[in-house]
Amino acid sequence: MSRLKIHENKRGFTLEGRNFFYLADTVWSAFTSITLEEWEDYLERRWVQGFNVLQINTLPQWDRCMSDVGLYPFYTEDGQKFDFTKWDDAYYERARQMCRMAVDKGFQLALVVLWLNYVPGTWGSRLVDLNVMPEEFISTYTEKIVEVFDEFDPIYVVSGDTDFDTEEAVSYYEAALKTVCEKSPQSLKTMHIKRGYDYIPEQFLDRLDFYMYQSGHFAEGQDMAYLLAEKFYRDYPVKPIVNAEPCYEQMGYSRKMYGRFQPYDLRKAAWSGILSGACAGVTYGAHGIWNWKKTGKKANPVLGEGFDEAFPVWEAIHFPGAWDYGFIANFLEVNGIEELIPVQELLLGKSEQIRMAVTNDERYLIYVPYTTKLVIGKELKGYYGKAVDLATGRTARVRLTPEAGETSVSMHDFKGDGLIVLERY
């Protein structure tokens, strides 16, 4: 298959010379939990919906739902505690088969090398230290991952949900990143970091090809979708930026807070990030798919962040928000949008939740969570406006009134969130 590359503008990706919007689905638990028959059905569903990347944990996800597949990367008696001295090659052969099925369908793979609970000195291993790897094993393990998966030209996501708050954690990830760079120099590399986190050690930056951030699953703090995009866009060396874990559809709010994220919340997180600097892509997640919940299986004793109960996969695969994310990629492709440059300063006197960006050819995109009249600090003569109802895909005209160095934009007619597009006649 063809290898994903960084766009010459350093803000996006290309595949076979064409623009590539990174639209991923989160299926962390694939290799431990999904049968091959289920995998085939899942791949077809997500392909039809427009997804082009799959984010998978190469190690067992610590807070996954339990399954009866019964294969693990290392010897285990209970499916929880692993013996790192004994590989189970059947696990890797099956994982390779799943990768082959995915790439044959047209997906890129984003494979997490080392989730945080396997690394000491992280917030995850402080909660559950059952499977912390010995440091001297990290390079050996990482070599194994490259040996098994490199033929599929994956993105190597060196860390999973991690922080870098201790020297010990940094040392572990240094060993893993160094090994990936040595053994797979041509692959794309990145790091998946914890919710609300905006720090990547400087020693890693020149070896990472793009940035992932996570706006996450806290009911309060959803503004991280745009705040973190702004931070990476403004303060880090220029590279593509992806919100790799916005709120998941029907995920219960973190820390056992009552409530679940709805399609509106997911659209808001996605468009807020895309128009604030993270225009390279976004990731979808469904509560029941990432952890692969199947009816009648025993509960995982590891609860992670205390989310509410997941829906079974046969129901979660039909959540409507996946179509909303497919719409994003299709909209950008159909309209030939390569890069979106944040121009938040042009929005006058309105909420920070409204986000605005401009294309290289001076088309303006504005995400409006609720309809309202806008004033833009630029006189846009010769422009017309339209609004897209993001819940239905319907479009409507919006009236523009340019005068005295400003442009007024009328309310759109839709009652929910909308994307306003301003372009020249």
Short mmCIF file of C-alpha atoms in Angstrom, two decimals:
data_model
loop_
_atom_site.label_atom_id
_atom_site.label_comp_id
_atom_site.label_asym_id
_atom_site.label_seq_id
_atom_site.Cartn_x
_atom_site.Cartn_y
_atom_site.Cartn_z
CA MET A 1 0.00 0.00 0.00
CA SER A 2 1.04 3.62 -0.36
CA ARG A 3 2.58 5.41 2.58
CA LEU A 4 0.93 8.47 4.07
CA LYS A 5 3.11 11.58 3.78
CA ILE A 6 3.23 15.09 5.20
CA HIS A 7 1.86 17.78 2.87
CA GLU A 8 4.35 20.35 1.61
CA ASN A 9 2.43 23.02 3.58
CA LYS A 10 3.30 21.09 6.79
CA ARG A 11 -0.29 21.39 7.98
CA GLY A 12 -1.82 18.29 6.44
CA PHE A 13 -1.25 14.89 4.82
CA THR A 14 -1.09 13.49 1.32
CA LEU A 15 -1.60 10.00 -0.05
CA GLU A 16 -0.46 9.19 -3.57
CA GLY A 17 -0.10 12.91 -4.23
CA ARG A 18 -3.65 13.80 -3.17
CA ASN A 19 -4.79 15.67 -0.07
CA PHE A 20 -5.67 13.31 2.76
CA PHE A 21 -7.87 14.37 5.66
CA TYR A 22 -7.11 12.09 8.61
CA LEU A 23 -10.55 10.75 9.59
CA ALA A 24 -9.98 8.00 12.11
CA ASP A 25 -12.21 5.69 14.05
CA THR A 26 -11.11 4.62 17.51
CA VAL A 27 -11.03 0.86 17.92
CA TRP A 28 -8.36 0.48 20.60
CA SER A 29 -9.37 -3.07 21.54
CA ALA A 30 -9.40 -4.63 18.07
CA PHE A 31 -6.58 -7.15 18.42
CA THR A 32 -7.80 -8.66 21.69
CA SER A 33 -11.55 -8.45 21.35
CA ILE A 34 -12.93 -8.64 17.80
CA THR A 35 -13.53 -11.85 15.87
CA LEU A 36 -12.49 -11.90 12.22
CA GLU A 37 -16.12 -12.09 11.13
CA GLU A 38 -17.00 -9.06 13.25
CA TRP A 39 -13.93 -7.25 11.94
CA GLU A 40 -14.98 -7.75 8.34
CA ASP A 41 -18.43 -6.29 9.05
CA TYR A 42 -16.96 -3.41 11.04
CA LEU A 43 -14.49 -2.48 8.28
CA GLU A 44 -17.23 -2.38 5.66
CA ARG A 45 -19.41 -0.16 7.82
CA ARG A 46 -16.69 2.39 8.54
CA TRP A 47 -15.46 2.36 4.92
CA VAL A 48 -18.95 3.18 3.69
CA GLN A 49 -19.14 6.07 6.17
CA GLY A 50 -15.91 7.58 4.85
CA PHE A 51 -13.34 6.76 7.51
CA ASN A 52 -9.78 6.23 6.30
CA VAL A 53 -7.69 5.60 9.45
CA LEU A 54 -8.07 3.11 12.30
CA GLN A 55 -6.50 3.82 15.70
CA ILE A 56 -5.58 0.53 17.41
CA ASN A 57 -3.67 -0.34 20.56
CA THR A 58 -1.06 -3.04 19.84
CA LEU A 59 -1.27 -4.03 23.51
CA PRO A 60 -4.43 -5.04 25.39
CA GLN A 61 -6.39 -1.90 26.28
CA TRP A 62 -6.46 -1.65 30.06
CA ASP A 63 -10.15 -0.59 30.29
CA ARG A 64 -11.48 -2.69 27.40
CA CYS A 65 -14.56 -4.85 27.72
CA MET A 66 -13.90 -8.54 28.15
CA SER A 67 -14.19 -10.95 25.23
CA ASP A 68 -13.86 -14.63 24.42
CA VAL A 69 -11.22 -14.28 21.68
CA GLY A 70 -8.65 -15.49 24.20
CA LEU A 71 -5.45 -14.27 22.51
CA TYR A 72 -2.91 -11.95 24.14
CA PRO A 73 0.58 -10.77 23.13
CA PHE A 74 2.16 -12.52 26.12
CA TYR A 75 1.42 -15.56 28.21
CA THR A 76 -1.31 -14.93 30.77
CA GLU A 77 -3.38 -17.11 33.05
CA ASP A 78 -6.23 -14.66 33.59
CA GLY A 79 -6.16 -12.25 30.65
CA GLN A 80 -4.99 -9.47 32.96
CA LYS A 81 -1.45 -10.13 34.22
CA PHE A 82 1.16 -10.75 31.49
CA ASP A 83 4.47 -12.61 31.51
CA PHE A 84 6.75 -10.43 29.38
CA THR A 85 9.26 -13.26 28.99
CA LYS A 86 6.86 -15.37 26.88
CA TRP A 87 5.53 -14.11 23.52
CA ASP A 88 2.32 -15.52 22.08
CA ASP A 89 2.95 -15.44 18.35
CA ALA A 90 -0.63 -16.49 17.60
CA TYR A 91 -1.75 -13.05 18.81
CA TYR A 92 0.58 -11.29 16.39
CA GLU A 93 -0.32 -13.52 13.46
CA ARG A 94 -3.99 -12.78 14.01
CA ALA A 95 -3.26 -9.05 14.38
CA ARG A 96 -1.37 -9.13 11.08
CA GLN A 97 -4.35 -10.80 9.43
CA MET A 98 -6.62 -8.04 10.75
CA CYS A 99 -4.21 -5.39 9.46
CA ARG A 100 -4.14 -6.99 6.04
CA MET A 101 -7.93 -7.00 5.91
CA ALA A 102 -7.97 -3.31 6.88
CA VAL A 103 -5.38 -2.09 4.39
CA ASP A 104 -6.95 -4.15 1.61
CA LYS A 105 -10.17 -2.26 2.36
CA GLY A 106 -8.30 1.05 2.01
CA PHE A 107 -7.57 2.04 5.61
CA GLN A 108 -4.41 3.53 7.04
CA LEU A 109 -3.34 2.16 10.43
CA ALA A 110 -2.37 4.24 13.45
CA LEU A 111 -0.87 1.74 15.89
CA VAL A 112 -0.15 2.65 19.51
CA VAL A 113 3.15 1.16 20.66
CA LEU A 114 3.08 1.77 24.42
CA TRP A 115 -0.11 2.71 26.27
CA LEU A 116 0.55 4.59 29.50
CA ASN A 117 -0.38 1.83 31.97
CA TYR A 118 2.66 -0.15 30.76
CA VAL A 119 4.96 2.76 31.66
CA PRO A 120 5.92 3.72 35.24
CA GLY A 121 5.56 7.31 36.40
CA THR A 122 2.38 8.01 34.39
CA TRP A 123 -1.08 8.72 35.75
CA GLY A 124 -2.31 5.38 34.40
CA SER A 125 0.33 3.17 35.97
CA ARG A 126 -0.30 4.91 39.29
CA LEU A 127 -3.88 3.69 39.06
CA VAL A 128 -3.04 0.19 37.79
CA ASP A 129 0.54 -1.09 37.93
CA LEU A 130 -0.27 -4.70 37.05
CA ASN A 131 1.69 -4.77 33.77
CA VAL A 132 4.45 -2.17 33.99
CA MET A 133 7.16 -3.32 31.58
CA PRO A 134 10.80 -3.55 32.66
CA GLU A 135 12.71 -0.66 31.08
CA GLU A 136 15.30 -2.97 29.55
CA PHE A 137 12.45 -4.71 27.66
CA ILE A 138 11.12 -1.59 25.92
CA SER A 139 13.49 -1.67 22.96
CA THR A 140 12.97 -5.41 22.47
CA TYR A 141 9.21 -4.99 22.56
CA THR A 142 9.27 -2.04 20.16
CA GLU A 143 11.46 -3.98 17.71
CA LYS A 144 8.84 -6.72 17.78
CA ILE A 145 6.08 -4.24 16.92
CA VAL A 146 8.00 -2.89 13.94
CA GLU A 147 8.92 -6.40 12.79
CA VAL A 148 5.28 -7.51 12.90
CA PHE A 149 3.53 -4.46 11.48
CA ASP A 150 5.94 -2.44 9.35
CA GLU A 151 4.90 -4.06 6.07
CA PHE A 152 1.55 -2.26 6.42
CA ASP A 153 3.19 1.21 6.45
CA PRO A 154 1.47 2.22 9.68
CA ILE A 155 1.64 5.44 11.62
CA TYR A 156 3.44 4.60 14.85
CA VAL A 157 1.71 6.28 17.77
CA VAL A 158 4.53 5.84 20.25
CA SER A 159 2.55 6.74 23.40
CA GLY A 160 -1.05 6.21 24.43
CA ASP A 161 -3.04 8.61 26.65
CA THR A 162 0.16 9.53 28.44
CA ASP A 163 1.79 12.34 30.36
CA PHE A 164 5.50 13.09 30.62
CA ASP A 165 5.53 14.33 34.21
CA THR A 166 8.38 12.11 35.41
CA GLU A 167 11.89 11.40 34.15
CA GLU A 168 11.06 7.70 34.30
CA ALA A 169 8.18 8.06 31.83
CA VAL A 170 10.27 10.21 29.50
CA SER A 171 13.05 7.62 29.58
CA TYR A 172 10.67 4.81 28.59
CA TYR A 173 9.21 6.75 25.69
CA GLU A 174 12.66 7.85 24.57
CA ALA A 175 13.64 4.20 24.27
CA ALA A 176 10.51 3.36 22.29
CA LEU A 177 10.75 6.36 19.95
CA LYS A 178 14.45 5.80 19.34
CA THR A 179 13.82 2.18 18.40
CA VAL A 180 10.95 3.03 16.04
CA CYS A 181 13.11 5.66 14.33
CA GLU A 182 15.99 3.22 13.91
CA LYS A 183 13.90 0.28 12.71
CA SER A 184 11.33 2.19 10.62
CA PRO A 185 12.91 5.48 9.53
CA GLN A 186 10.37 6.16 6.73
CA SER A 187 7.20 5.77 8.80
CA LEU A 188 5.18 8.62 10.29
CA LYS A 189 5.46 8.96 14.04
CA THR A 190 3.45 10.78 16.67
CA MET A 191 2.40 10.61 20.33
CA HIS A 192 -1.07 10.35 21.83
CA ILE A 193 -1.22 12.39 25.06
CA LYS A 194 -3.73 12.65 27.89
CA ARG A 195 -6.83 14.83 28.06
CA GLY A 196 -6.19 18.54 28.33
CA TYR A 197 -2.41 18.08 28.14
CA ASP A 198 -0.32 20.40 26.00
CA TYR A 199 3.24 19.31 26.76
CA ILE A 200 5.55 17.17 24.63
CA PRO A 201 9.21 17.09 25.75
CA GLU A 202 11.44 19.06 23.41
CA GLN A 203 13.76 16.08 22.95
CA PHE A 204 11.00 14.28 21.00
CA LEU A 205 9.85 17.06 18.70
CA ASP A 206 12.27 16.72 15.79
CA ARG A 207 11.38 13.01 15.46
CA LEU A 208 7.60 13.46 15.47
CA ASP A 209 5.88 14.06 12.15
CA PHE A 210 2.62 15.46 13.53
CA TYR A 211 0.88 16.26 16.80
CA MET A 212 -2.02 14.53 18.46
CA TYR A 213 -3.94 16.14 21.28
CA GLN A 214 -6.97 14.99 23.26
CA SER A 215 -9.90 17.20 24.23
CA GLY A 216 -11.39 14.17 25.96
CA HIS A 217 -14.45 13.17 27.91
CA PHE A 218 -14.82 15.69 30.73
CA ALA A 219 -18.19 17.46 30.57
CA GLU A 220 -16.47 20.59 31.79
CA GLY A 221 -13.45 21.50 29.71
CA GLN A 222 -14.80 20.79 26.23
CA ASP A 223 -13.22 24.10 25.26
CA MET A 224 -9.99 22.08 25.10
CA ALA A 225 -11.07 21.15 21.57
CA TYR A 226 -10.04 24.62 20.39
CA LEU A 227 -7.69 25.73 23.19
CA LEU A 228 -5.27 22.86 22.58
CA ALA A 229 -5.46 23.31 18.81
CA GLU A 230 -4.50 26.96 19.31
CA LYS A 231 -1.68 26.00 21.66
CA PHE A 232 -0.04 23.52 19.28
CA TYR A 233 -0.61 25.80 16.29
CA ARG A 234 0.92 28.80 18.03
CA ASP A 235 3.68 27.43 20.26
CA TYR A 236 5.08 24.30 18.62
CA PRO A 237 7.15 23.83 15.43
CA VAL A 238 4.87 23.73 12.37
CA LYS A 239 3.45 20.24 11.83
CA PRO A 240 -0.01 18.77 11.14
CA ILE A 241 -2.32 18.73 14.17
CA VAL A 242 -5.07 16.18 14.90
CA ASN A 243 -7.59 16.01 17.73
CA ALA A 244 -7.04 12.29 18.25
CA GLU A 245 -9.56 11.84 21.05
CA PRO A 246 -12.49 14.24 21.25
CA CYS A 247 -15.52 13.20 23.27
CA TYR A 248 -16.91 9.85 22.16
CA GLU A 249 -20.53 9.38 21.18
CA GLN A 250 -22.65 8.15 24.12
CA MET A 251 -19.59 8.05 26.38
CA GLY A 252 -20.54 8.76 29.97
CA TYR A 253 -18.84 11.86 31.30
CA SER A 254 -15.50 11.22 33.05
CA ARG A 255 -15.26 10.71 36.80
CA LYS A 256 -18.74 9.14 36.94
CA MET A 257 -20.45 12.47 36.32
CA TYR A 258 -24.01 11.88 35.07
CA GLY A 259 -24.56 12.46 31.35
CA ARG A 260 -23.51 11.24 27.92
CA PHE A 261 -22.06 12.99 24.87
CA GLN A 262 -24.48 13.44 21.98
CA PRO A 263 -23.84 14.01 18.24
CA TYR A 264 -24.01 17.79 18.76
CA ASP A 265 -21.16 17.60 21.30
CA LEU A 266 -19.05 15.58 18.86
CA ARG A 267 -19.66 17.97 15.98
CA LYS A 268 -18.78 20.91 18.18
CA ALA A 269 -15.52 19.30 19.31
CA ALA A 270 -14.56 18.38 15.75
CA TRP A 271 -15.28 21.68 14.00
CA SER A 272 -13.94 23.76 16.90
CA GLY A 273 -10.57 22.06 16.61
CA ILE A 274 -10.44 22.01 12.81
CA LEU A 275 -11.05 25.77 12.59
CA SER A 276 -8.56 26.55 15.37
CA GLY A 277 -5.44 24.94 13.91
CA ALA A 278 -6.12 21.19 13.92
CA CYS A 279 -7.10 21.07 10.25
CA ALA A 280 -5.16 17.88 9.45
CA GLY A 281 -7.84 15.58 10.82
CA VAL A 282 -10.04 14.39 13.64
CA THR A 283 -10.94 11.10 15.29
CA TYR A 284 -14.37 9.67 16.05
CA GLY A 285 -15.17 7.32 18.89
CA ALA A 286 -18.30 5.36 19.87
CA HIS A 287 -18.79 4.08 23.42
CA GLY A 288 -19.03 0.36 22.82
CA ILE A 289 -16.75 0.27 19.77
CA TRP A 290 -13.43 1.50 21.22
CA ASN A 291 -13.75 -1.04 24.07
CA TRP A 292 -15.80 -3.60 22.05
CA LYS A 293 -18.70 -4.26 24.40
CA LYS A 294 -20.46 -7.58 23.81
CA THR A 295 -23.54 -8.73 25.67
CA GLY A 296 -23.05 -11.42 28.29
CA LYS A 297 -19.31 -10.97 28.85
CA LYS A 298 -17.93 -10.41 32.33
CA ALA A 299 -16.93 -6.90 33.31
CA ASN A 300 -13.33 -5.72 33.24
CA PRO A 301 -12.11 -5.13 36.83
CA VAL A 302 -10.17 -2.09 35.56
CA LEU A 303 -12.57 0.84 35.32
CA GLY A 304 -10.26 3.48 33.85
CA GLU A 305 -11.78 6.92 34.31
CA GLY A 306 -15.12 5.70 35.59
CA PHE A 307 -17.26 6.06 32.45
CA ASP A 308 -20.88 4.93 32.44
CA GLU A 309 -21.82 1.57 30.93
CA ALA A 310 -21.11 1.11 27.23
CA PHE A 311 -23.65 0.11 24.60
CA PRO A 312 -23.16 -3.25 22.84
CA VAL A 313 -21.28 -3.11 19.55
CA TRP A 314 -24.31 -4.06 17.44
CA GLU A 315 -25.97 -0.85 18.65
CA ALA A 316 -22.90 1.42 18.91
CA ILE A 317 -21.90 0.78 15.29
CA HIS A 318 -25.13 2.53 14.25
CA PHE A 319 -24.66 5.72 16.28
CA PRO A 320 -25.48 8.66 13.99
CA GLY A 321 -22.45 10.79 14.89
CA ALA A 322 -20.21 8.66 12.70
CA TRP A 323 -22.07 10.01 9.67
CA ASP A 324 -21.49 13.57 10.88
CA TYR A 325 -17.75 12.92 10.92
CA GLY A 326 -17.86 11.34 7.49
CA PHE A 327 -19.56 14.53 6.32
CA ILE A 328 -16.57 16.59 7.52
CA ALA A 329 -14.06 14.73 5.36
CA ASN A 330 -16.40 14.73 2.35
CA PHE A 331 -17.15 18.46 2.71
CA LEU A 332 -13.46 19.38 2.80
CA GLU A 333 -12.65 17.11 -0.14
CA VAL A 334 -15.54 18.24 -2.34
CA ASN A 335 -14.71 21.88 -1.68
CA GLY A 336 -10.99 21.41 -2.29
CA ILE A 337 -9.97 22.71 1.14
CA GLU A 338 -6.32 21.89 1.90
CA GLU A 339 -5.48 24.16 4.81
CA LEU A 340 -7.50 26.21 7.26
CA ILE A 341 -5.79 29.18 8.89
CA PRO A 342 -7.36 30.37 12.17
CA VAL A 343 -8.59 33.99 12.05
CA GLN A 344 -10.41 34.16 15.35
CA GLU A 345 -9.45 37.81 15.70
CA LEU A 346 -11.90 38.71 12.90
CA LEU A 347 -14.92 37.68 14.96
CA LEU A 348 -16.10 40.75 16.84
CA GLY A 349 -17.86 40.62 20.18
CA LYS A 350 -19.01 37.00 20.22
CA SER A 351 -18.40 33.85 22.26
CA GLU A 352 -15.11 31.99 21.99
CA GLN A 353 -17.21 28.92 21.17
CA ILE A 354 -17.76 30.35 17.68
CA ARG A 355 -14.66 29.50 15.62
CA MET A 356 -13.42 30.96 12.36
CA ALA A 357 -10.75 30.10 9.79
CA VAL A 358 -9.82 31.04 6.24
CA THR A 359 -8.51 29.01 3.32
CA ASN A 360 -5.50 29.96 1.21
CA ASP A 361 -7.86 31.25 -1.47
CA GLU A 362 -9.75 33.43 1.04
CA ARG A 363 -12.88 31.43 1.70
CA TYR A 364 -14.07 31.81 5.28
CA LEU A 365 -15.54 29.02 7.42
CA ILE A 366 -17.31 29.78 10.70
CA TYR A 367 -18.65 27.18 13.15
CA VAL A 368 -21.67 28.48 15.08
CA PRO A 369 -22.95 26.23 17.92
CA TYR A 370 -26.21 28.21 18.02
CA THR A 371 -27.54 30.55 15.37
CA THR A 372 -26.79 34.22 15.91
CA LYS A 373 -25.94 37.36 13.99
CA LEU A 374 -22.18 37.83 13.48
CA VAL A 375 -19.96 40.81 12.79
CA ILE A 376 -16.65 40.22 11.03
CA GLY A 377 -13.89 42.78 11.29
CA LYS A 378 -13.28 42.89 7.54
CA GLU A 379 -15.27 44.34 4.66
CA LEU A 380 -16.06 41.37 2.44
CA LYS A 381 -17.29 43.00 -0.73
CA GLY A 382 -18.11 40.60 -3.56
CA TYR A 383 -18.78 37.71 -1.17
CA TYR A 384 -21.90 35.61 -0.64
CA GLY A 385 -22.77 33.38 2.30
CA LYS A 386 -24.42 30.06 2.92
CA ALA A 387 -25.03 28.00 6.04
CA VAL A 388 -24.93 24.22 6.39
CA ASP A 389 -27.15 22.60 9.02
CA LEU A 390 -24.67 20.10 10.45
CA ALA A 391 -27.40 17.85 11.81
CA THR A 392 -29.10 17.35 8.43
CA GLY A 393 -26.73 18.60 5.72
CA ARG A 394 -29.30 21.12 4.48
CA THR A 395 -28.04 24.46 3.21
CA ALA A 396 -29.48 27.96 3.35
CA ARG A 397 -28.44 31.39 2.16
CA VAL A 398 -27.27 33.94 4.72
CA ARG A 399 -27.28 37.66 4.05
CA LEU A 400 -24.01 39.62 4.15
CA THR A 401 -23.88 43.38 4.72
CA PRO A 402 -20.38 44.81 4.19
CA GLU A 403 -19.79 48.41 5.25
CA ALA A 404 -17.25 50.63 7.04
CA GLY A 405 -14.55 47.96 7.31
CA GLU A 406 -16.88 45.31 8.73
CA THR A 407 -19.32 42.69 7.47
CA SER A 408 -22.54 41.70 9.19
CA VAL A 409 -23.67 38.10 8.73
CA SER A 410 -27.35 37.38 9.31
CA MET A 411 -28.62 34.56 11.48
CA HIS A 412 -28.96 31.28 9.66
CA ASP A 413 -32.39 29.66 9.69
CA PHE A 414 -31.41 26.40 11.35
CA LYS A 415 -32.10 25.79 15.02
CA GLY A 416 -28.97 23.76 15.74
CA ASP A 417 -25.27 24.13 15.03
CA GLY A 418 -24.16 25.26 11.61
CA LEU A 419 -21.17 25.88 9.40
CA ILE A 420 -21.21 29.25 7.65
CA VAL A 421 -19.22 29.51 4.43
CA LEU A 422 -18.33 32.88 2.91
CA GLU A 423 -16.83 32.95 -0.57
CA ARG A 424 -16.48 35.20 -3.58
CA TYR A 425 -18.99 35.31 -6.40
#
